[in-house]
Structure formats: structure tokens, C-alpha cells
Amino acid sequence: MALRNASLSVNKGEILAIIGPSGAGKTTLLRLVNLLIQPTSGLILFNDVNTSGDDKHQRSLRRQMSLVLQYPALFDTTVFNNVALGLKIRGCPETVIKEKVDNMLAVVGLSGFEKRMVKTLSGGEAQRIALARALVTEPKLLLLDEPTSNLDPKNVSIIEDIVRAANTKSQVTVVLATHNLNQAKRLAQRVAFILDGEIVEEGASKEIFEQPKDERTATYVDGRMIY
Amino acid sequence: MIYLGGWEEIGFGLFRALQLIFSGDPEVLRITLISLRVSGTATLLGAAIGIPVGASIALRRFPARTLLISVINTLMGLPPVVVGLFLYLMLSNFGPMGFLRLLYTPEAMVLAQLVLVAPITAGVTLSAVSNVDARLKEMAVSLGADPLQEVRIILREARLGLLTAVIVGFGSAISEVGAIMMVGGNLLGYTRALTTAIVLLTNQGAFTEAIALGIILLGLAFAINILLTYLQLRTKAGLFAAETERHHPVT
Ligand SMILES: Nc1ncnc2c1ncn2[C@@H]1O[C@H](COP(=O)(O)OP(=O)(O)OP(=O)(O)O)[C@@H](O)[C@H]1O
Ligand SMILES: [Mg+2]
């Protein structure tokens, strides 16, 4: 059982950071929310809709979310085809796809990269393409699983800027799983601390980092927790 | 004359091969076309069966899956003569499929090579599709793909391996002799293919001609490989783009 007692909610339009040590269950939580795995018990609501149900129901909900992983997970084809894939899957007309992909590449600062094979991209570029692929479908919910842990500081700040802009301009709700406490402080309004598959504490970012109620949270945010 | 061992025949064979190719020898041409038609058809049918079977086994979890994989792996190494013998017994006049009157026809040769090729294509497909990164498979689902779209995305990701499956299938078909000899009968102008002709010529001591046909066989396999590889590289980027036209939206 990777997760227990994981009662957590994210409000529309906010950025929620999920922090916790390795193996705490952050990735599992995001995969549950993305409906890639099913909970053995309990309930996941998306926009007040119960997410449990048949494939079709789950797919229609899943198409309102996007996931970015620590590893870009791009398909072996061009940049354009990767960014366009989610739109193609949704049956978007080609001219619309072209326009949206162009705009999105501009947003991530990679205009002109359309025809490049993704194998030729640097790690930072590849991750920005993964983010572009996630945002181009205009998701209501963006799930980020340690999206910058393999990147240099410059790309980290580029990606954080894009996420922040998407959140403020398009009101995308964001759930960010991260080891990086500073990133959580920089981006999130609310923070949840997860340990051994349990949500220990959740609250406003300031509260969690400055006045945590739980002793374990305090140890973790102080960097005193050995794991 | 100084005897040079086998090298002499090989040298003359090379010369004779060029002669036969460039003079457009009708008999060689016919033999070559029979080989191409029989093995080409068996390869295509083998791909039509082997790719879906291999991909389904790779992508689905069901009881007896491991057993099925072992069966396919075993069938990949089927000895052609055994297949030939089995089909001969099935197709001969007194056999259960004798009424089809297929023995000693090119169709029987296609059938024999199909039995050999389909498991090979399935086996290579199985391993190619299994090797697609599990995270990419999950990403396809996360992007909202329905089961059909998911399979297409994964197969496209495995396309190099699928091409290999077809090439390996064709290679084993065109070079196979035991099975088509038994069910085809090596009839001149009808069921005599390159490999069976080589065996016959060798038995007759016509080594130069045998080598010549061997060289044509090799050249043919090489040319087909080049063609397929070229097609593969050319369509590398185009495959995803082609998806849009054929696309069907699913709500
Ligand atoms: N498919 C699975 N089957 C069984 N256990 C699993 C599975 N996936 C994850 N786990 C276990 O669940 C726990 C939580 O894993 P998870 O990947 O969610 O952690 P995490 O918080 O994302 O860690 P990290 O920061 O290292 O990415 C781990 O102990 C892991 O071994
Ligand atoms: Mg993780």
C-alpha cells in the first residue's frame, strides 16, 4: 500500500506543492489523480465529479488534465509531432493544431524547433517540449512530477516562469510534486507534506514552512530529517 | 590447368551471375520471379498475422501468456523440412487437405513459408513492442489516448523493430529450401525457386550456375533490405504527421 489516509484537495486556480522525501508516495498520488492507476479504496473527485467509472468516463476526465514527469518521456519523432499529439488524440483540426503548436512553442521559447527530432534536443529543451505538450491541450489541471530535478538553474527558472504564467493567465490549477523546498516556496500558495504514504499536514505555504503544526513537518522543512 | 579448389567455381560463378543478369536469361528471370512472388507473399501474410499477434501479446496481460510466448519462441526455430514434411502429408492426395489440390503448387510453397515466417515476425514484434519504454506507454494514456490510439502510438514508437520483424521474416523465407522443395516439387517454370534450383544444380555438378544463382539470391536479399531501410528512414518523421488525416476523434 503506497498511500494511506491521503485526504487532500486542491482549489481551482491554485498551485499546490506536494513535498516529501523519496518514496513518500508523491508520484503514486499524481498517477492516481491522472487516473493512470485506480485507488484500492477511497474516492477521487475532479470538479466535483466522481472519477471512478468506466474507461470512457475516465478518459474524458483525463483529457482535462496533463502530466509532466521528471523525465521528458517524448516520442521518437519531431518536436511538432510531440507537442501536437494530445491535440491529435482529441481530434483537433489540423489548422488549429498548427496554430496552437506554434503559439505554444513560442511560449516555451522554442519557436523554429518544429522539425527537430526530439533525440537531438538538450535535456532542458526536451523538458520544455514536454511542458509545451502538456499545456497545449489547455488542461484545467496540470500535474508536475519533479519537473525540474534534472535541469540546470537557467532551465529551472524558465520552466517555473512558464508554469507561473500558465497559472495566472489561464487559471490552470497546478499540483507540483517536488523534493525542492525552494521551488515549492517560489511557486506554491499551498503545500502538503507527505511522509510514508500519509499526508502529514497541508496548509498555506507560509504556515507549512514557517509555523508547521506537526513535528515531522518541522523536521523536514528545516532539513533535519534524515532519509 | 591448375586446380584452385572451390575458389575457381566461385570466381566463374560470379562471372556467370553477371552474365546471366545482364543477358536477361529468361529461365533465371522466371526462377527469380517465382522466389520473389512466393517469399514476398509469405512475408506479407506473415506480417499481417505476426505483427498483430506479437503486438497483442506484448500489450495485453492474460492467462497462459507466458506459455504462448514460449510457443512462439519455439516456433521461431521450426525446421523447414519438418514443416515441409507435415504440409506434404496434409496436402497429399490421401491427406486431410488433399481435396484442395495444392500439392506442388506455388500456393503450397506460400503456405509452407507462411508457417515458418509468421512466428518469426510475431516473435520479433513481441520483443520490439515489449521494449517500448513503459513510461511512454503510460504517457500515451495520460495524453488521453483511447485503446486504439494508444496501440498506434506504441507501434509507431516500435516501428524500427517492426521493420526488422518484416526483414527477418523475408530473409528466412527467401533463403529457405527444405519446405518449398517438399511441397513445391521444384517444377521448372512453376515451382522452381532460387534455393531449390541451387540444390538441383549442385546435385547435377553444375557448380558455376549454382553459385551464380546464389549470388543473385544474395543480391536480391540485399536490395530488398536497402529498399525497406530507405523507406523506413524516409517516413521516420512523416508517420506521425500522416496520423492527422486518418484520425477519428473520440469523445
Ligand atoms: N507499482 C508499484 N507497486 C508497488 N509499490 C509501488 C509501486 N509504485 C510505487 N510503489 C511504492 O510506493 C512508494 C511510493 O512511491 P512513489 O514513487 O510514489 O514515491 P515518490 O514520493 O514519488 O518518491 P520519489 O521522490 O523518489 O520520486 C514506494 O515505496 C514505492 O516503492
Ligand atoms: Mg516520484
Short mmCIF file of C-alpha atoms and ligand atoms in Angstrom, two decimals:
data_model
loop_
_atom_site.label_atom_id
_atom_site.label_comp_id
_atom_site.label_asym_id
_atom_site.label_seq_id
_atom_site.Cartn_x
_atom_site.Cartn_y
_atom_site.Cartn_z
CA MET A 1 0.00 0.00 0.00
CA ALA A 2 1.82 3.08 -1.28
CA LEU A 3 -0.69 5.57 0.09
CA ARG A 4 -2.94 5.64 3.16
CA ASN A 5 -5.05 8.32 4.67
CA ALA A 6 -4.39 10.58 1.72
CA SER A 7 -7.17 13.09 2.05
CA LEU A 8 -6.21 16.16 0.10
CA SER A 9 -7.87 18.79 -2.01
CA VAL A 10 -6.64 21.40 -4.42
CA ASN A 11 -8.61 24.54 -5.11
CA LYS A 12 -9.37 25.78 -8.59
CA GLY A 13 -6.68 28.08 -9.91
CA GLU A 14 -4.10 27.49 -7.21
CA ILE A 15 -0.66 25.93 -7.20
CA LEU A 16 -0.36 23.16 -4.64
CA ALA A 17 3.06 21.72 -3.88
CA ILE A 18 3.41 18.19 -2.58
CA ILE A 19 6.64 17.84 -0.70
CA GLY A 20 8.11 14.83 0.99
CA PRO A 21 11.10 12.54 0.93
CA SER A 22 11.81 9.94 -1.72
CA GLY A 23 9.39 7.04 -1.60
CA ALA A 24 6.78 9.03 0.30
CA GLY A 25 4.18 8.47 -2.42
CA LYS A 26 4.23 11.71 -4.44
CA THR A 27 4.38 10.02 -7.84
CA THR A 28 1.75 7.50 -6.77
CA LEU A 29 -0.54 10.34 -5.75
CA LEU A 30 -0.14 12.10 -9.11
CA ARG A 31 -0.73 8.87 -11.04
CA LEU A 32 -3.90 8.33 -9.01
CA VAL A 33 -5.13 11.81 -9.81
CA ASN A 34 -4.29 11.33 -13.51
CA LEU A 35 -6.41 8.14 -13.31
CA LEU A 36 -3.48 6.03 -14.52
CA ILE A 37 -3.93 3.75 -11.53
CA GLN A 38 -7.05 3.10 -9.52
CA PRO A 39 -7.32 3.51 -5.74
CA THR A 40 -7.96 0.27 -3.83
CA SER A 41 -10.32 2.28 -1.69
CA GLY A 42 -11.44 5.86 -1.41
CA LEU A 43 -12.65 8.49 -3.77
CA ILE A 44 -11.12 11.00 -6.17
CA LEU A 45 -13.25 13.95 -7.21
CA PHE A 46 -12.43 16.13 -10.19
CA ASN A 47 -14.51 19.31 -10.43
CA ASP A 48 -16.95 17.62 -8.01
CA VAL A 49 -17.30 14.69 -10.43
CA ASN A 50 -16.57 11.22 -9.11
CA THR A 51 -13.69 9.94 -11.21
CA SER A 52 -14.44 6.28 -10.74
CA GLY A 53 -16.25 4.71 -13.65
CA ASP A 54 -15.64 3.10 -16.99
CA ASP A 55 -12.72 3.80 -19.35
CA LYS A 56 -14.66 6.32 -21.36
CA HIS A 57 -15.62 8.36 -18.32
CA GLN A 58 -12.06 8.35 -17.02
CA ARG A 59 -10.67 9.24 -20.44
CA SER A 60 -12.92 12.25 -20.74
CA LEU A 61 -11.71 13.46 -17.33
CA ARG A 62 -8.11 12.61 -18.11
CA ARG A 63 -8.34 14.75 -21.23
CA GLN A 64 -8.87 17.76 -18.97
CA MET A 65 -5.55 17.17 -17.23
CA SER A 66 -1.90 16.94 -18.25
CA LEU A 67 1.11 15.29 -16.69
CA VAL A 68 4.78 16.20 -16.87
CA LEU A 69 7.34 13.83 -15.42
CA GLN A 70 10.86 14.25 -14.20
CA TYR A 71 11.95 12.54 -17.42
CA PRO A 72 10.57 14.22 -20.59
CA ALA A 73 9.01 10.97 -21.98
CA LEU A 74 8.93 12.28 -25.54
CA PHE A 75 8.08 10.09 -28.51
CA ASP A 76 10.75 9.39 -31.10
CA THR A 77 9.60 11.87 -33.73
CA THR A 78 9.74 15.61 -34.34
CA VAL A 79 9.12 18.37 -31.82
CA PHE A 80 5.97 19.35 -33.71
CA ASN A 81 4.51 15.85 -33.59
CA ASN A 82 5.20 15.58 -29.88
CA VAL A 83 3.56 18.87 -28.97
CA ALA A 84 0.67 18.15 -31.35
CA LEU A 85 -0.01 14.63 -30.07
CA GLY A 86 -2.53 15.49 -27.35
CA LEU A 87 -4.47 17.67 -29.79
CA LYS A 88 -4.44 14.96 -32.46
CA ILE A 89 -5.73 12.49 -29.91
CA ARG A 90 -8.59 14.88 -29.17
CA GLY A 91 -9.44 15.13 -32.86
CA CYS A 92 -8.50 18.78 -33.26
CA PRO A 93 -8.47 20.04 -36.89
CA GLU A 94 -5.05 20.33 -38.45
CA THR A 95 -5.04 24.09 -38.98
CA VAL A 96 -5.95 24.66 -35.33
CA ILE A 97 -3.23 22.24 -34.25
CA LYS A 98 -0.67 24.09 -36.30
CA GLU A 99 -1.61 27.43 -34.80
CA LYS A 100 -1.72 26.17 -31.22
CA VAL A 101 1.58 24.36 -31.51
CA ASP A 102 3.23 27.46 -32.99
CA ASN A 103 1.94 29.60 -30.14
CA MET A 104 2.96 27.08 -27.52
CA LEU A 105 6.49 26.73 -28.89
CA ALA A 106 6.78 30.49 -28.63
CA VAL A 107 5.62 30.32 -25.00
CA VAL A 108 8.36 27.83 -24.10
CA GLY A 109 10.92 29.78 -26.12
CA LEU A 110 11.48 27.12 -28.76
CA SER A 111 9.96 28.65 -31.90
CA GLY A 112 11.56 27.22 -35.00
CA PHE A 113 12.18 23.83 -33.38
CA GLU A 114 9.16 22.19 -35.09
CA LYS A 115 11.09 19.93 -37.42
CA ARG A 116 13.82 18.91 -34.99
CA MET A 117 13.85 15.26 -33.93
CA VAL A 118 13.46 15.21 -30.15
CA LYS A 119 16.54 12.98 -29.82
CA THR A 120 18.64 15.96 -30.81
CA LEU A 121 17.32 18.22 -28.02
CA SER A 122 19.20 19.10 -24.85
CA GLY A 123 17.70 17.97 -21.56
CA GLY A 124 16.33 21.43 -20.81
CA GLU A 125 14.82 21.82 -24.27
CA ALA A 126 13.28 18.35 -24.08
CA GLN A 127 11.64 19.17 -20.75
CA ARG A 128 10.27 22.44 -22.12
CA ILE A 129 8.79 20.45 -25.02
CA ALA A 130 7.22 18.06 -22.52
CA LEU A 131 5.71 21.06 -20.75
CA ALA A 132 4.51 22.51 -24.08
CA ARG A 133 2.88 19.17 -24.93
CA ALA A 134 1.11 19.26 -21.56
CA LEU A 135 -0.08 22.88 -21.80
CA VAL A 136 -1.13 22.97 -25.45
CA THR A 137 -4.31 21.00 -24.68
CA GLU A 138 -5.32 23.76 -22.26
CA PRO A 139 -5.79 21.47 -19.28
CA LYS A 140 -7.78 22.51 -16.24
CA LEU A 141 -5.30 20.65 -14.07
CA LEU A 142 -1.55 20.42 -14.63
CA LEU A 143 0.29 17.66 -12.76
CA LEU A 144 4.03 18.13 -12.43
CA ASP A 145 6.19 15.35 -11.02
CA GLU A 146 9.56 16.81 -10.14
CA PRO A 147 9.67 18.55 -13.49
CA THR A 148 12.99 20.28 -12.95
CA SER A 149 15.07 17.92 -10.86
CA ASN A 150 17.37 17.06 -13.77
CA LEU A 151 17.85 20.61 -15.02
CA ASP A 152 20.32 23.45 -14.69
CA PRO A 153 19.26 26.63 -12.82
CA LYS A 154 18.51 28.53 -16.03
CA ASN A 155 16.07 25.92 -17.32
CA VAL A 156 14.59 25.55 -13.85
CA SER A 157 13.72 29.22 -13.82
CA ILE A 158 12.39 29.12 -17.41
CA ILE A 159 10.09 26.24 -16.50
CA GLU A 160 8.95 27.86 -13.28
CA ASP A 161 8.15 31.05 -15.19
CA ILE A 162 6.08 29.15 -17.77
CA VAL A 163 4.16 27.32 -15.04
CA ARG A 164 3.53 30.53 -13.12
CA ALA A 165 2.37 32.31 -16.29
CA ALA A 166 0.03 29.46 -17.23
CA ASN A 167 -1.40 29.56 -13.73
CA THR A 168 -2.00 33.31 -13.64
CA LYS A 169 -3.05 33.86 -17.27
CA SER A 170 -5.08 30.72 -17.94
CA GLN A 171 -6.06 29.84 -14.36
CA VAL A 172 -4.57 26.36 -14.74
CA THR A 173 -4.68 24.56 -11.42
CA VAL A 174 -1.27 23.05 -10.69
CA VAL A 175 -0.19 20.17 -8.49
CA LEU A 176 3.57 20.07 -8.20
CA ALA A 177 5.41 17.19 -6.57
CA THR A 178 8.91 18.17 -5.62
CA HIS A 179 11.90 17.48 -3.41
CA ASN A 180 12.96 21.03 -3.89
CA LEU A 181 11.62 23.05 -0.99
CA ASN A 182 12.74 26.32 -2.51
CA GLN A 183 10.78 25.55 -5.64
CA ALA A 184 7.70 24.86 -3.52
CA LYS A 185 8.24 28.19 -1.74
CA ARG A 186 8.69 30.02 -5.04
CA LEU A 187 5.64 28.58 -6.79
CA ALA A 188 3.02 27.29 -4.42
CA GLN A 189 0.30 29.04 -2.47
CA ARG A 190 -0.46 25.87 -0.61
CA VAL A 191 1.75 22.98 0.42
CA ALA A 192 1.09 19.42 1.53
CA PHE A 193 3.72 17.38 3.30
CA ILE A 194 3.60 13.66 2.62
CA LEU A 195 5.55 11.01 4.50
CA ASP A 196 5.39 7.24 4.14
CA GLY A 197 2.19 7.44 2.11
CA GLU A 198 0.42 9.68 4.57
CA ILE A 199 -0.47 13.34 4.23
CA VAL A 200 1.00 14.65 7.44
CA GLU A 201 -0.03 18.25 7.05
CA GLU A 202 -1.39 20.64 4.48
CA GLY A 203 -1.82 24.37 4.58
CA ALA A 204 -0.79 27.73 3.23
CA SER A 205 2.80 27.75 2.07
CA LYS A 206 3.80 30.26 4.75
CA GLU A 207 2.29 28.14 7.52
CA ILE A 208 3.95 24.92 6.42
CA PHE A 209 7.35 26.49 6.05
CA GLU A 210 7.26 28.91 8.98
CA GLN A 211 4.85 27.50 11.55
CA PRO A 212 4.34 23.82 10.85
CA LYS A 213 1.97 22.17 13.31
CA ASP A 214 3.37 18.67 13.05
CA GLU A 215 6.79 17.90 14.44
CA ARG A 216 7.64 15.71 11.40
CA THR A 217 6.85 18.57 9.03
CA ALA A 218 9.08 20.86 11.05
CA THR A 219 11.96 18.42 10.90
CA TYR A 220 11.53 18.02 7.15
CA VAL A 221 11.28 21.69 6.22
CA ASP A 222 14.25 22.50 8.44
CA GLY A 223 16.29 19.94 6.55
CA ARG A 224 16.85 17.95 9.74
CA MET A 225 15.03 14.85 8.53
CA ILE A 226 17.41 12.09 7.58
CA TYR A 227 16.10 9.93 4.76
CA MET B 1 45.04 -26.48 -65.60
CA ILE B 2 45.82 -25.66 -62.01
CA TYR B 3 43.07 -26.73 -59.65
CA LEU B 4 42.15 -23.91 -57.31
CA GLY B 5 39.61 -25.81 -55.21
CA GLY B 6 36.22 -24.23 -54.70
CA TRP B 7 37.52 -20.76 -55.48
CA GLU B 8 37.53 -21.50 -59.16
CA GLU B 9 33.79 -22.21 -59.19
CA ILE B 10 33.08 -19.16 -57.11
CA GLY B 11 35.07 -16.97 -59.45
CA PHE B 12 33.37 -18.38 -62.53
CA GLY B 13 30.06 -18.23 -60.69
CA LEU B 14 30.44 -14.53 -60.10
CA PHE B 15 31.25 -14.01 -63.74
CA ARG B 16 28.36 -16.25 -64.81
CA ALA B 17 25.99 -14.43 -62.45
CA LEU B 18 26.78 -11.10 -64.06
CA GLN B 19 26.40 -12.71 -67.47
CA LEU B 20 23.01 -14.20 -66.56
CA ILE B 21 21.76 -10.99 -65.01
CA PHE B 22 22.82 -8.70 -67.81
CA SER B 23 21.80 -11.03 -70.63
CA GLY B 24 18.36 -11.26 -69.02
CA ASP B 25 18.34 -15.06 -69.19
CA PRO B 26 14.62 -15.91 -69.27
CA GLU B 27 14.93 -19.05 -67.17
CA VAL B 28 16.86 -17.29 -64.41
CA LEU B 29 14.40 -14.44 -64.54
CA ARG B 30 11.48 -16.82 -64.13
CA ILE B 31 13.11 -18.63 -61.23
CA THR B 32 13.90 -15.31 -59.57
CA LEU B 33 10.35 -14.06 -60.01
CA ILE B 34 8.92 -17.26 -58.53
CA SER B 35 11.16 -16.86 -55.50
CA LEU B 36 10.19 -13.23 -55.10
CA ARG B 37 6.49 -13.86 -55.53
CA VAL B 38 6.33 -16.82 -53.16
CA SER B 39 8.53 -15.35 -50.44
CA GLY B 40 7.11 -11.85 -50.85
CA THR B 41 3.56 -13.14 -50.42
CA ALA B 42 4.55 -15.29 -47.44
CA THR B 43 6.31 -12.31 -45.85
CA LEU B 44 3.32 -10.01 -46.27
CA LEU B 45 0.85 -12.60 -44.97
CA GLY B 46 3.30 -13.40 -42.18
CA ALA B 47 3.41 -9.71 -41.24
CA ALA B 48 -0.38 -9.42 -41.42
CA ILE B 49 -0.66 -12.24 -38.89
CA GLY B 50 2.59 -11.92 -36.93
CA ILE B 51 2.53 -8.19 -36.17
CA PRO B 52 -0.98 -8.11 -34.62
CA VAL B 53 -0.34 -11.33 -32.72
CA GLY B 54 3.07 -10.22 -31.45
CA ALA B 55 1.79 -6.77 -30.50
CA SER B 56 -1.27 -8.14 -28.70
CA ILE B 57 0.81 -10.50 -26.63
CA ALA B 58 3.21 -7.68 -25.78
CA LEU B 59 0.47 -5.25 -24.76
CA ARG B 60 -2.06 -7.46 -23.02
CA ARG B 61 -1.97 -9.46 -19.85
CA PHE B 62 -3.94 -12.69 -19.93
CA PRO B 63 -3.67 -16.20 -18.55
CA ALA B 64 -1.33 -18.52 -20.49
CA ARG B 65 0.54 -15.50 -21.84
CA THR B 66 3.91 -16.90 -20.77
CA LEU B 67 3.03 -20.23 -22.31
CA LEU B 68 2.11 -18.54 -25.58
CA ILE B 69 5.41 -16.65 -25.63
CA SER B 70 7.27 -19.93 -25.18
CA VAL B 71 5.28 -21.49 -28.00
CA ILE B 72 6.13 -18.61 -30.33
CA ASN B 73 9.79 -18.71 -29.38
CA THR B 74 9.83 -22.42 -30.14
CA LEU B 75 8.03 -21.98 -33.45
CA MET B 76 10.60 -19.33 -34.44
CA GLY B 77 13.09 -22.14 -34.76
CA LEU B 78 10.87 -24.58 -36.69
CA PRO B 79 13.00 -26.71 -39.02
CA PRO B 80 11.78 -26.07 -42.60
CA VAL B 81 11.97 -29.76 -43.56
CA VAL B 82 9.68 -30.67 -40.71
CA VAL B 83 7.16 -28.06 -41.85
CA GLY B 84 7.57 -29.34 -45.41
CA LEU B 85 7.00 -32.92 -44.35
CA PHE B 86 3.97 -32.04 -42.25
CA LEU B 87 2.36 -29.97 -45.01
CA TYR B 88 3.22 -32.63 -47.57
CA LEU B 89 1.29 -35.17 -45.53
CA MET B 90 -1.60 -32.76 -45.08
CA LEU B 91 -1.79 -31.73 -48.72
CA SER B 92 -1.07 -35.03 -50.45
CA ASN B 93 -3.95 -36.85 -52.11
CA PHE B 94 -4.52 -39.10 -49.15
CA GLY B 95 -4.11 -36.27 -46.62
CA PRO B 96 -6.90 -34.34 -44.85
CA MET B 97 -6.36 -31.28 -47.06
CA GLY B 98 -5.76 -33.28 -50.23
CA PHE B 99 -9.04 -32.16 -51.76
CA LEU B 100 -7.59 -28.64 -52.06
CA ARG B 101 -5.21 -29.97 -54.75
CA LEU B 102 -2.47 -27.65 -53.55
CA LEU B 103 0.48 -30.01 -53.54
CA TYR B 104 3.22 -28.97 -55.97
CA THR B 105 1.77 -25.51 -56.49
CA PRO B 106 3.23 -22.08 -55.64
CA GLU B 107 0.33 -21.67 -53.19
CA ALA B 108 1.57 -24.64 -51.21
CA MET B 109 5.01 -23.02 -51.13
CA VAL B 110 3.49 -19.78 -49.82
CA LEU B 111 1.63 -21.75 -47.16
CA ALA B 112 4.80 -23.55 -46.08
CA GLN B 113 6.82 -20.34 -45.85
CA LEU B 114 3.95 -18.62 -44.05
CA VAL B 115 4.06 -21.28 -41.34
CA LEU B 116 7.77 -20.55 -40.96
CA VAL B 117 7.61 -16.76 -41.24
CA ALA B 118 4.57 -15.85 -39.12
CA PRO B 119 6.09 -16.98 -35.79
CA ILE B 120 9.35 -15.21 -36.60
CA THR B 121 7.54 -11.95 -37.39
CA ALA B 122 5.38 -12.37 -34.28
CA GLY B 123 8.39 -13.10 -32.07
CA VAL B 124 10.43 -10.12 -33.24
CA THR B 125 7.35 -7.87 -32.98
CA LEU B 126 6.69 -9.13 -29.48
CA SER B 127 10.15 -8.20 -28.34
CA ALA B 128 10.14 -4.83 -30.15
CA VAL B 129 6.81 -3.78 -28.64
CA SER B 130 7.74 -5.06 -25.18
CA ASN B 131 10.86 -2.94 -25.34
CA VAL B 132 8.99 0.32 -25.75
CA ASP B 133 9.59 2.29 -22.55
CA ALA B 134 6.74 1.67 -20.09
CA ARG B 135 6.77 5.37 -19.24
CA LEU B 136 5.99 6.19 -22.88
CA LYS B 137 3.13 3.72 -22.87
CA GLU B 138 1.72 5.40 -19.79
CA MET B 139 2.32 8.84 -21.31
CA ALA B 140 0.15 7.89 -24.30
CA VAL B 141 -2.69 7.08 -21.91
CA SER B 142 -2.04 10.21 -19.88
CA LEU B 143 -2.33 12.29 -23.06
CA GLY B 144 -5.86 10.95 -23.40
CA ALA B 145 -5.39 8.20 -25.98
CA ASP B 146 -8.15 5.63 -26.31
CA PRO B 147 -7.02 2.00 -26.56
CA LEU B 148 -6.75 2.09 -30.36
CA GLN B 149 -4.82 5.36 -30.39
CA GLU B 150 -2.59 4.01 -27.64
CA VAL B 151 -1.72 0.93 -29.70
CA ARG B 152 -0.97 3.06 -32.75
CA ILE B 153 1.31 5.36 -30.79
CA ILE B 154 3.18 2.41 -29.30
CA LEU B 155 3.53 0.65 -32.65
CA ARG B 156 4.88 3.82 -34.20
CA GLU B 157 7.37 4.04 -31.38
CA ALA B 158 8.39 0.43 -32.15
CA ARG B 159 8.45 0.95 -35.92
CA LEU B 160 12.14 0.14 -36.37
CA GLY B 161 11.61 -3.16 -34.60
CA LEU B 162 8.55 -3.89 -36.74
CA LEU B 163 10.61 -3.26 -39.85
CA THR B 164 13.22 -5.65 -38.50
CA ALA B 165 10.46 -8.21 -37.96
CA VAL B 166 9.47 -7.98 -41.62
CA ILE B 167 13.06 -8.04 -42.87
CA VAL B 168 13.94 -11.06 -40.76
CA GLY B 169 10.76 -12.77 -41.97
CA PHE B 170 11.61 -12.14 -45.59
CA GLY B 171 15.20 -13.23 -45.07
CA SER B 172 14.13 -16.56 -43.64
CA ALA B 173 11.54 -17.08 -46.39
CA ILE B 174 13.73 -16.31 -49.38
CA SER B 175 16.62 -18.40 -48.10
CA GLU B 176 14.52 -21.40 -47.08
CA VAL B 177 14.72 -24.55 -49.18
CA GLY B 178 13.56 -27.62 -47.28
CA ALA B 179 9.87 -26.80 -47.05
CA ILE B 180 9.28 -25.46 -50.57
CA MET B 181 11.22 -28.35 -52.03
CA MET B 182 8.85 -30.85 -50.43
CA VAL B 183 5.53 -29.14 -51.11
CA GLY B 184 6.51 -27.36 -54.33
CA GLY B 185 8.29 -30.19 -56.07
CA ASN B 186 10.85 -27.97 -57.83
CA LEU B 187 8.98 -28.00 -61.17
CA LEU B 188 10.73 -25.90 -63.78
CA GLY B 189 8.90 -22.71 -64.59
CA TYR B 190 6.24 -23.35 -61.97
CA THR B 191 7.61 -24.09 -58.53
CA ARG B 192 11.36 -23.94 -59.03
CA ALA B 193 12.72 -21.12 -56.90
CA LEU B 194 16.29 -19.86 -56.48
CA THR B 195 17.08 -22.06 -53.49
CA THR B 196 15.60 -25.24 -54.91
CA ALA B 197 17.31 -24.58 -58.25
CA ILE B 198 20.63 -24.21 -56.42
CA VAL B 199 20.16 -27.58 -54.74
CA LEU B 200 19.32 -29.21 -58.06
CA LEU B 201 22.25 -27.63 -59.91
CA THR B 202 24.61 -28.62 -57.12
CA ASN B 203 23.40 -32.22 -57.30
CA GLN B 204 24.00 -32.14 -61.03
CA GLY B 205 27.53 -30.83 -60.51
CA ALA B 206 26.73 -27.54 -62.25
CA PHE B 207 28.56 -25.56 -59.59
CA THR B 208 29.11 -22.43 -61.61
CA GLU B 209 25.41 -21.99 -62.32
CA ALA B 210 24.58 -22.83 -58.71
CA ILE B 211 26.94 -20.16 -57.46
CA ALA B 212 25.52 -17.70 -59.97
CA LEU B 213 22.02 -18.24 -58.60
CA GLY B 214 23.41 -17.99 -55.06
CA ILE B 215 24.84 -14.61 -55.88
CA ILE B 216 21.55 -13.46 -57.37
CA LEU B 217 19.78 -14.64 -54.21
CA LEU B 218 22.18 -12.71 -52.02
CA GLY B 219 21.91 -9.60 -54.18
CA LEU B 220 18.14 -9.80 -54.03
CA ALA B 221 18.03 -10.01 -50.26
CA PHE B 222 20.44 -7.09 -50.07
CA ALA B 223 18.41 -4.96 -52.48
CA ILE B 224 15.17 -5.57 -50.56
CA ASN B 225 16.83 -4.70 -47.28
CA ILE B 226 18.17 -1.47 -48.71
CA LEU B 227 14.76 -0.58 -50.08
CA LEU B 228 12.96 -1.23 -46.78
CA THR B 229 15.56 0.59 -44.73
CA TYR B 230 15.39 3.55 -47.09
CA LEU B 231 11.60 3.64 -46.84
CA GLN B 232 11.88 3.48 -43.09
CA LEU B 233 14.26 6.41 -42.84
CA ARG B 234 12.21 8.47 -45.26
CA THR B 235 8.96 8.03 -43.38
CA LYS B 236 10.52 8.44 -39.97
CA ALA B 237 9.14 11.90 -39.36
CA GLY B 238 6.18 11.53 -41.70
CA LEU B 239 4.42 8.75 -39.83
CA PHE B 240 3.08 10.90 -37.02
CA ALA B 241 2.01 13.59 -39.48
CA ALA B 242 0.06 11.04 -41.52
CA GLU B 243 -1.96 10.28 -38.41
CA THR B 244 -3.95 13.50 -38.64
CA GLU B 245 -5.76 12.62 -41.87
CA ARG B 246 -6.76 9.17 -40.72
CA HIS B 247 -7.67 10.46 -37.36
CA HIS B 248 -11.00 9.79 -35.76
CA PRO B 249 -11.95 11.86 -32.73
CA VAL B 250 -13.36 10.03 -29.76
CA THR B 251 -15.40 11.86 -27.21
N1 LIG C 1 3.61 -0.22 -8.90
C1 LIG C 1 4.01 -0.27 -7.63
N2 LIG C 1 3.87 -1.41 -6.93
C2 LIG C 1 4.24 -1.48 -5.65
N3 LIG C 1 4.79 -0.48 -4.98
C3 LIG C 1 4.96 0.68 -5.63
C4 LIG C 1 4.58 0.85 -6.98
N4 LIG C 1 4.87 2.10 -7.35
C5 LIG C 1 5.41 2.70 -6.29
N5 LIG C 1 5.46 1.84 -5.25
C6 LIG C 1 5.99 2.12 -3.90
O1 LIG C 1 5.23 3.17 -3.35
C7 LIG C 1 6.06 4.02 -2.61
C8 LIG C 1 5.88 5.43 -3.06
O2 LIG C 1 6.44 5.56 -4.36
P1 LIG C 1 6.40 6.91 -5.17
O3 LIG C 1 7.04 6.67 -6.47
O4 LIG C 1 5.02 7.43 -5.18
O5 LIG C 1 7.33 7.86 -4.28
P2 LIG C 1 7.80 9.34 -4.53
O6 LIG C 1 7.36 10.13 -3.37
O7 LIG C 1 7.38 9.79 -5.87
O8 LIG C 1 9.38 9.18 -4.48
P3 LIG C 1 10.50 9.96 -5.32
O9 LIG C 1 10.62 11.29 -4.67
O10 LIG C 1 11.71 9.13 -5.13
O11 LIG C 1 10.04 10.03 -6.73
C9 LIG C 1 7.47 3.49 -2.75
O12 LIG C 1 7.78 2.76 -1.59
C10 LIG C 1 7.40 2.63 -3.96
O13 LIG C 1 8.34 1.58 -3.88
MG MG C 2 8.42 10.27 -7.64
#
